[in-house]
Short mmCIF file of C-alpha atoms in Angstrom, two decimals:
data_model
loop_
_atom_site.label_atom_id
_atom_site.label_comp_id
_atom_site.label_asym_id
_atom_site.label_seq_id
_atom_site.Cartn_x
_atom_site.Cartn_y
_atom_site.Cartn_z
CA MET A 183 -15.34 -10.52 92.25
CA VAL A 184 -12.86 -11.68 94.89
CA PRO A 185 -14.52 -12.16 98.29
CA ASN A 186 -13.38 -9.64 100.92
CA LYS A 187 -11.84 -12.34 103.07
CA LEU A 188 -9.52 -13.31 100.20
CA LYS A 189 -8.47 -9.83 99.07
CA TRP A 190 -5.49 -9.78 101.44
CA TYR A 191 -4.08 -12.74 99.51
CA ARG A 192 -3.90 -10.70 96.32
CA ASN A 193 -2.03 -7.83 97.96
CA LYS A 194 1.23 -7.40 96.03
CA LYS A 195 2.99 -6.40 99.23
CA LEU A 196 2.04 -9.59 101.04
CA ASP A 197 5.51 -11.09 100.60
CA GLN A 198 7.16 -7.97 102.03
CA TRP A 199 4.79 -7.91 105.00
CA ILE A 200 5.50 -11.58 105.74
CA CYS A 201 9.23 -10.81 105.78
CA PHE A 202 8.73 -7.66 107.82
CA TRP A 203 6.68 -9.28 110.60
CA THR A 204 9.24 -12.05 111.10
CA VAL A 205 11.65 -9.34 112.28
CA PRO A 206 10.11 -8.55 115.70
CA PHE A 207 9.70 -12.30 116.28
CA PHE A 208 13.37 -12.92 115.49
CA TYR A 209 14.73 -10.10 117.65
CA THR A 210 12.50 -11.11 120.56
CA LEU A 211 13.78 -14.67 120.31
CA PHE A 212 17.33 -13.36 119.86
CA GLY A 213 17.02 -11.37 123.07
CA ILE A 214 15.64 -14.36 124.99
CA ILE A 215 18.51 -16.55 123.79
CA PHE A 216 21.27 -14.15 124.76
CA VAL A 217 19.82 -12.69 127.97
CA PRO A 218 17.52 -14.73 130.23
CA LEU A 219 18.24 -18.14 128.70
CA SER A 220 22.04 -18.18 128.40
CA TRP A 221 22.85 -15.09 130.53
CA MET A 222 25.59 -14.40 128.03
CA MET A 223 24.39 -10.79 127.97
CA PRO A 224 25.02 -8.38 129.60
CA PRO A 225 28.60 -9.56 129.13
CA ARG A 226 30.35 -11.22 132.03
CA SER A 227 33.65 -9.81 133.18
CA PRO A 228 36.89 -10.78 131.38
CA ASN A 229 38.42 -10.90 134.88
CA ASN A 230 36.13 -13.57 136.31
CA GLU A 231 37.78 -16.27 138.38
CA LEU A 232 38.39 -19.59 136.64
CA ALA A 233 35.74 -21.28 138.82
CA GLN A 234 33.14 -18.69 137.73
CA ILE A 235 34.04 -19.21 134.08
CA VAL A 236 33.76 -23.00 134.38
CA GLU A 237 30.38 -22.75 136.12
CA PHE A 238 29.04 -20.52 133.35
CA MET A 239 30.53 -22.56 130.49
CA GLN A 240 29.05 -25.81 131.77
CA SER A 241 25.49 -24.51 132.05
CA GLN A 242 23.05 -26.73 130.19
CA ASN A 243 21.10 -23.61 129.25
CA LEU A 244 23.92 -22.80 126.83
CA LEU A 245 23.10 -25.94 124.84
CA ILE A 246 19.42 -24.97 124.66
CA ALA A 247 20.35 -21.42 123.63
CA THR A 248 22.70 -22.67 120.91
CA THR A 249 20.05 -25.03 119.55
CA LEU A 250 17.45 -22.26 119.36
CA LEU A 251 19.92 -19.91 117.69
CA ILE A 252 20.93 -22.30 114.92
CA LEU A 253 17.23 -22.97 114.24
CA SER A 254 16.34 -19.29 114.01
CA ILE A 255 19.45 -17.46 112.77
CA GLY A 256 18.25 -17.73 109.15
CA LEU A 257 15.60 -15.13 109.99
CA ALA A 258 18.41 -12.57 110.17
CA ALA A 259 18.66 -12.87 106.39
CA VAL A 260 14.94 -12.12 106.10
CA ALA A 261 15.35 -9.07 108.32
CA ASN A 262 18.22 -7.75 106.20
CA ALA A 263 16.21 -8.37 103.04
CA CYS A 264 13.70 -5.81 104.32
CA TYR A 265 16.50 -3.23 104.28
CA ALA A 266 17.85 -4.35 100.91
CA ILE A 267 14.53 -4.14 99.08
CA GLN A 268 14.12 -0.52 100.18
CA MET A 269 17.73 0.26 99.27
CA ARG A 270 16.90 -0.99 95.78
CA ARG A 271 14.43 1.90 95.47
CA MET A 272 17.07 4.49 96.33
CA SER A 273 18.91 6.60 93.74
CA VAL A 274 22.29 5.11 94.64
CA SER A 275 24.56 2.52 93.06
CA PRO A 276 23.64 -1.18 93.51
CA ALA A 277 27.12 -1.49 95.04
CA PHE A 278 25.69 -0.09 98.28
CA ARG A 279 23.08 -2.83 98.45
CA ILE A 280 25.53 -5.60 97.55
CA ALA A 281 28.08 -4.41 100.13
CA PHE A 282 25.29 -4.22 102.71
CA ILE A 283 24.33 -7.84 102.08
CA MET A 284 27.91 -9.11 102.10
CA GLY A 285 28.65 -7.20 105.31
CA SER A 286 25.62 -8.74 106.99
CA VAL A 287 26.85 -12.23 106.06
CA ALA A 288 30.30 -11.61 107.56
CA GLY A 289 28.83 -10.04 110.70
CA CYS A 290 26.37 -12.86 111.26
CA ILE A 291 29.02 -15.58 111.03
CA VAL A 292 31.76 -13.95 113.08
CA GLY A 293 29.66 -11.88 115.46
CA CYS A 294 26.84 -14.32 116.20
CA LEU A 295 27.44 -17.94 115.23
CA PHE A 296 31.07 -18.15 116.37
CA PRO A 297 30.42 -16.96 119.94
CA MET A 298 27.34 -19.10 120.40
CA PHE A 299 29.23 -22.15 119.14
CA CYS A 300 32.03 -21.42 121.63
CA PHE A 301 29.64 -21.22 124.57
CA GLY A 302 27.65 -24.23 123.41
CA LEU A 303 30.83 -26.25 122.92
CA GLY A 304 31.84 -25.59 126.51
CA ALA A 305 28.59 -27.12 127.75
CA PHE A 306 28.68 -30.00 125.25
CA ARG A 307 31.54 -31.82 127.05
CA PRO A 308 31.63 -31.13 130.81
CA ASP A 309 35.00 -32.91 131.09
CA TYR A 310 36.90 -30.22 129.18
CA ASP A 311 39.95 -28.90 130.98
CA PRO A 312 39.09 -25.61 132.79
CA LYS A 313 41.77 -23.79 130.80
CA ILE A 314 40.13 -24.87 127.55
CA LEU A 315 36.82 -23.57 128.86
CA ALA A 316 38.52 -20.28 129.72
CA MET A 317 39.85 -20.06 126.15
CA LEU A 318 36.38 -20.72 124.70
CA TYR A 319 34.99 -18.09 127.09
CA ASP A 320 37.49 -15.50 125.80
CA PHE A 321 36.96 -16.55 122.18
CA GLY A 322 33.18 -16.29 122.55
CA TYR A 323 33.13 -12.80 124.03
CA LEU A 324 35.92 -11.42 121.86
CA SER A 325 34.12 -12.70 118.77
CA PHE A 326 30.71 -11.40 119.84
CA ILE A 327 31.76 -7.93 120.97
CA GLY A 328 35.20 -7.54 119.41
CA SER A 329 33.94 -8.15 115.87
CA LEU A 330 31.35 -5.36 115.81
CA GLY A 331 33.55 -3.77 113.18
CA CYS A 332 32.23 -6.43 110.78
CA PHE A 333 28.93 -4.57 110.89
CA CYS A 334 30.50 -1.18 110.13
CA ILE A 335 30.55 -1.77 106.37
CA MET A 336 27.00 -3.05 106.49
CA TRP A 337 25.58 -0.08 108.41
CA SER A 338 27.80 2.48 106.68
CA MET A 339 26.41 1.39 103.30
CA LEU A 340 22.86 1.76 104.61
CA GLY A 341 23.56 5.13 106.25
CA LEU A 342 25.31 6.57 103.20
CA ALA A 343 22.59 5.26 100.89
CA ILE A 344 19.92 7.04 102.95
CA ILE A 345 21.92 10.29 103.01
CA LEU A 346 22.71 10.27 99.26
CA ASP A 347 19.29 9.04 98.13
CA LYS A 348 17.35 11.66 96.18
CA ASN A 349 14.14 9.63 96.24
CA ARG A 350 13.81 10.11 100.01
CA ILE A 351 12.74 6.53 100.61
CA LEU A 352 13.87 6.89 104.23
CA PRO A 353 14.30 10.23 106.06
CA LYS A 354 17.74 11.78 105.77
CA TRP A 355 18.07 12.26 109.54
CA LEU A 356 17.87 8.47 109.86
CA GLY A 357 20.95 8.20 107.65
CA TYR A 358 22.94 10.43 110.00
CA TYR A 359 21.64 8.48 113.00
CA THR A 360 22.74 5.26 111.31
CA VAL A 361 26.22 6.64 110.65
CA TRP A 362 26.56 7.75 114.28
CA GLN A 363 25.31 4.39 115.50
CA TYR A 364 27.84 2.35 113.56
CA MET A 365 30.69 4.70 114.46
CA THR A 366 30.19 3.76 118.12
CA GLU A 367 30.80 0.13 117.17
CA LEU A 368 34.41 1.02 116.41
CA PHE A 369 34.96 1.31 120.16
CA ALA A 370 34.63 -2.47 120.25
CA ALA A 371 38.14 -2.78 118.81
CA THR A 372 39.49 -1.84 122.23
CA VAL A 373 38.32 -5.11 123.80
CA TRP A 374 41.38 -6.80 122.26
CA ILE A 375 43.63 -4.49 124.27
CA ALA A 376 41.84 -3.64 127.53
CA LYS A 377 40.81 -6.26 130.09
CA THR A 378 39.47 -3.75 132.62
CA GLY A 379 37.83 -0.35 132.60
CA PRO A 380 35.51 1.36 130.10
CA PHE A 381 37.16 -0.22 127.04
CA ALA A 382 36.96 -3.85 128.20
CA TRP A 383 34.29 -6.05 126.61
CA ASP A 384 31.93 -5.32 129.52
CA GLY A 385 32.94 -1.65 129.72
CA VAL A 386 30.93 1.54 129.39
CA MET A 387 32.50 2.60 126.10
CA ALA A 388 33.07 -0.75 124.39
CA PHE A 389 29.61 -2.17 125.14
CA TRP A 390 27.08 0.00 126.99
CA PHE A 391 27.56 3.20 125.01
CA ASN A 392 26.87 1.30 121.81
CA MET A 393 23.80 -0.41 123.29
CA VAL A 394 22.27 2.91 124.38
CA LEU A 395 22.35 4.06 120.75
CA TYR A 396 21.77 0.73 119.01
CA VAL A 397 18.59 -0.49 120.72
CA PRO A 398 16.43 2.63 120.07
CA TRP A 399 17.95 2.93 116.59
CA GLN A 400 16.88 -0.63 115.76
CA ILE A 401 13.30 0.13 116.81
CA ILE A 402 13.19 3.44 114.96
CA ILE A 403 14.63 2.13 111.70
CA TYR A 404 12.19 -0.76 111.51
CA TYR A 405 9.32 1.62 112.07
CA GLN A 406 10.65 3.67 109.17
CA ILE A 407 10.94 0.50 107.07
CA PHE A 408 7.30 -0.20 107.94
CA LEU A 409 6.31 3.24 106.66
CA ALA A 410 8.42 2.78 103.51
CA ILE A 411 6.68 -0.52 102.68
CA LYS A 412 3.28 0.98 103.43
CA ASN A 413 3.90 3.98 101.15
CA GLN A 414 5.63 2.07 98.36
CA PRO A 415 3.53 2.27 95.16
CA ASP A 416 2.62 -1.01 93.48
CA SER A 417 4.40 0.13 90.33
CA GLU A 418 7.75 -0.12 92.16
CA LEU A 419 7.24 -3.61 93.55
CA GLY A 420 8.60 -5.50 90.57
CA ASN A 421 6.53 -8.57 91.40
CA ALA A 422 5.73 -10.93 88.56
CA ASP A 423 2.18 -10.58 87.34
CA ILE A 424 -0.18 -13.34 88.44
CA ALA A 425 -0.53 -15.74 85.53
CA SER A 426 -4.01 -16.15 84.13
CA SER A 427 -5.66 -19.53 84.42
CA GLY A 428 -5.40 -21.92 81.51
CA PRO A 429 -2.49 -22.87 79.26
CA ALA A 430 -0.12 -20.17 78.09
CA THR A 431 -0.72 -18.98 74.56
CA GLY A 432 1.88 -19.64 71.95
CA ALA A 433 3.40 -22.56 73.85
CA THR A 434 5.16 -25.11 71.72
CA ALA A 435 5.32 -28.83 72.31
#
């Protein structure tokens, strides 16, 4: 008999739970990097004076933030795997899951790594010409906020999979919420046109409206993923059986 203190180790969902509980850690660290550490978010104005831009771009905190991000960004893949494994259980084409994964890769590179590299690069060499720093400043914010469309394919695949799924792995209302959430990200395209007002990168429509929907959605969907893992029967896990001790039978030299 396996001692009680060891039974958790033989839980077939242990791998999923390990992946799942890295998610709140990652998003907490993500928030610390982009808000109190770098003060990149909430977004600074595209109309800041050159002196304000230079002061921000030469902050040593940007180097610390960039270092932490490149050390932890791989956890985003673990977070997205939690979605993908539940999408695998849905009665939809594998194309949805593959498109979801590919969309997450594109979004992570363009919408996360690029901007942080731009801001970190500005702090790496304090002797950069102020106009170069201003260009990196624009590049960073336009990449971070202006590329939210990269995530549209990712979230649309998830939302449509939930709506079309006949196995009801996740509640159908969550699919509609997901579709509505990613539709608001299309407003981000306006940041390439508007430098002031609600459609600028710090504007009500291009940034804040999306955040009001995105933040609670992110919390809600991970709670639903938690319930999906909890209720998933062992027969659907697809884990390899634990090999019995001793040499395999029928092995040849």
